[in-house]
mmCIF file of C-alpha atoms in Angstrom:
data_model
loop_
_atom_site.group_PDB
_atom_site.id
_atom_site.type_symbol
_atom_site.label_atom_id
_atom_site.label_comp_id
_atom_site.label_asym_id
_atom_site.label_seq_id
_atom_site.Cartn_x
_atom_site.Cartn_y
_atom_site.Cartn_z
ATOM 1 C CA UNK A 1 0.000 0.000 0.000
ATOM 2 C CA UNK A 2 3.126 2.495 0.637
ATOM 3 C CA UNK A 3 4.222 1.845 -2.713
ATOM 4 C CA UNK A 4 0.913 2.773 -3.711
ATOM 5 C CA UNK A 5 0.294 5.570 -2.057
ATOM 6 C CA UNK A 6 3.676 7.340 -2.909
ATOM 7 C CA UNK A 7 3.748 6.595 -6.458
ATOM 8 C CA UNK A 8 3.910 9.043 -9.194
ATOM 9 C CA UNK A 9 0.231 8.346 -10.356
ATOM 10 C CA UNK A 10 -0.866 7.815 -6.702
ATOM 11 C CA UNK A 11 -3.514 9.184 -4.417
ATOM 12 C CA UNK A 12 -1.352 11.625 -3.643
ATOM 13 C CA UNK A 13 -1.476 13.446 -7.515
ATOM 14 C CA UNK A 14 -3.707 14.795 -9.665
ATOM 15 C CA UNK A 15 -2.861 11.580 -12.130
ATOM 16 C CA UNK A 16 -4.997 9.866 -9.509
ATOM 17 C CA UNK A 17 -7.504 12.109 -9.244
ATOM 18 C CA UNK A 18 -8.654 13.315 -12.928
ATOM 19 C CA UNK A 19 -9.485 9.691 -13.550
ATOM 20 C CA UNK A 20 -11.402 8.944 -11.092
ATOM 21 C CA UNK A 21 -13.524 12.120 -11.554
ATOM 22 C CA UNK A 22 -13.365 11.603 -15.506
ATOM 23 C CA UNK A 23 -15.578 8.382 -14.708
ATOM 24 C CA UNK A 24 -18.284 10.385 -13.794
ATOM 25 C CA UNK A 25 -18.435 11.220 -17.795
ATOM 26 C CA UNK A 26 -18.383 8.066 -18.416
ATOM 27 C CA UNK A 27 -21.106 7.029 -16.270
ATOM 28 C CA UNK A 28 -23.358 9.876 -17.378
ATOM 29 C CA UNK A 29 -22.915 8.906 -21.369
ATOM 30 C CA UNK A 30 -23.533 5.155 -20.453
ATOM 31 C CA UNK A 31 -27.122 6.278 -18.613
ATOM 32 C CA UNK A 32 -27.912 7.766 -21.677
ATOM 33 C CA UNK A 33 -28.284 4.601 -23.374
ATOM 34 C CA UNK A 34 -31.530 4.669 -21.878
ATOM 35 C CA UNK A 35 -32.472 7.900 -23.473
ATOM 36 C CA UNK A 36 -33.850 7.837 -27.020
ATOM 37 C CA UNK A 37 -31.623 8.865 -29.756
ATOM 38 C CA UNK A 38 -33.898 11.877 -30.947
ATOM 39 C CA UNK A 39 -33.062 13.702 -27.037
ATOM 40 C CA UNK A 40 -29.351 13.379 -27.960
ATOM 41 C CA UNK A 41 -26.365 15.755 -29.226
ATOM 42 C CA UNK A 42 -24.425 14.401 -32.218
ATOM 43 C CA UNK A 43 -21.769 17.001 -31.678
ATOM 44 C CA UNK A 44 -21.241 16.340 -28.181
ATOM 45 C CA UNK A 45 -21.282 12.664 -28.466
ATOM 46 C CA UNK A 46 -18.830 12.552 -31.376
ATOM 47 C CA UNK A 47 -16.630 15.513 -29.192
ATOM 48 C CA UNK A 48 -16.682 12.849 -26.469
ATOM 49 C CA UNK A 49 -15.838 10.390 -28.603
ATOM 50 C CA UNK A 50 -13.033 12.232 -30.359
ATOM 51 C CA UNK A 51 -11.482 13.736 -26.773
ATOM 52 C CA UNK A 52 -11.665 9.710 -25.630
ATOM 53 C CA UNK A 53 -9.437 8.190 -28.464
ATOM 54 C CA UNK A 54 -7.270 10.891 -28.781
ATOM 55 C CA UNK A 55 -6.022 10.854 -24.969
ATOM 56 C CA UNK A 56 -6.190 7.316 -24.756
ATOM 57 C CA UNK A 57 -3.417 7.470 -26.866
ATOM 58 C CA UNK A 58 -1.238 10.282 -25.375
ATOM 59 C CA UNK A 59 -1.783 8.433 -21.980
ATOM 60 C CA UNK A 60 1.125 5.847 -23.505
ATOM 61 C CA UNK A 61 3.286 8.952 -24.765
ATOM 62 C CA UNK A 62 3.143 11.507 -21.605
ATOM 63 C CA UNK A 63 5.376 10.467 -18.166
ATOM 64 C CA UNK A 64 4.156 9.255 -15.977
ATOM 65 C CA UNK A 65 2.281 6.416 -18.286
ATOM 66 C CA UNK A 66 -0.733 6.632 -16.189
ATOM 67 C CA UNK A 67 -2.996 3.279 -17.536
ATOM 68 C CA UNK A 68 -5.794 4.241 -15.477
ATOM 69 C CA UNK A 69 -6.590 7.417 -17.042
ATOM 70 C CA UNK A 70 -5.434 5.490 -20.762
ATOM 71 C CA UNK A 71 -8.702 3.195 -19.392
ATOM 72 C CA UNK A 72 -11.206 6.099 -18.531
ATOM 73 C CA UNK A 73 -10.599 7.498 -22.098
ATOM 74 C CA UNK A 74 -10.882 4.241 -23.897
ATOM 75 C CA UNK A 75 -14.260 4.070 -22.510
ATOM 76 C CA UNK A 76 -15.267 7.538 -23.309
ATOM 77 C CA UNK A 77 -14.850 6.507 -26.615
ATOM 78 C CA UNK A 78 -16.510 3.219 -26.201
ATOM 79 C CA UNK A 79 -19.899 5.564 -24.935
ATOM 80 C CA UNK A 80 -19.238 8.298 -27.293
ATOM 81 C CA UNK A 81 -18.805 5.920 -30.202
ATOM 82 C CA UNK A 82 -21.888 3.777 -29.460
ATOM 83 C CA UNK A 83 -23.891 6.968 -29.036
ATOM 84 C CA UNK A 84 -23.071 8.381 -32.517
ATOM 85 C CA UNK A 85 -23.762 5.184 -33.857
ATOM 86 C CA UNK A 86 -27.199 5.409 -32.048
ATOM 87 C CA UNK A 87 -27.580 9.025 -33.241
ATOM 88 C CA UNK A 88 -26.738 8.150 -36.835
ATOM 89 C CA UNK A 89 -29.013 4.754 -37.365
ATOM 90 C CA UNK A 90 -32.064 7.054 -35.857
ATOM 91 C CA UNK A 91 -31.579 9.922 -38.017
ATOM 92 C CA UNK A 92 -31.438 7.230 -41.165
ATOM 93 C CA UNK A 93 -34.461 5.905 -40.080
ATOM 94 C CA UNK A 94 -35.827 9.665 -40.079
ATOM 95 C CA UNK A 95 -34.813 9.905 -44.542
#
């Protein structure tokens, strides 16, 4: 646990932190699964989606390599992806 704790991506840092508030994103596009595709934002789902591949992949450049936050982002694109792909099948239904 004191290995842990005193780490460079530790409790003790802000490479700790960000993640584990950046799930809260994640969370809140997931619950919109729920929602129908007409209530949702195709700009802000793609932006999400965008923001959540591009960092996942600067999590392996930057130091410290944090893989935590590299897994928060991954799934912000998951959710972001899924929802465009939502967003887009309802609007071709709509043609």
């Amino acid at each position: 646990f004191a290995r842990f704790w005193n780490s460079s991506v530790g409790p003790k840092t802000v490479h700790f932190w960000a993640p584990i508030m950046k799930w809260s994103i994640v969370l809140a596009g997931a619950a919109d699964l729920t929602r129908p595709a007409s209530q949702l934002s195709l700009t802000q789902n793609a932006a999400l989606a965008c923001t959540g591949a591009i960092w996942t992949r600067w999590c392996f450049v930057i130091r410290p390599q944090n893989i935590f936050l590299a897994t928060v982002n991954f799934f912000l694109f998951v959710v972001g992806a899924t929802q465009v792909t939502r967003i887009l099948r309802y609007q071709q239904t709509l043609k």
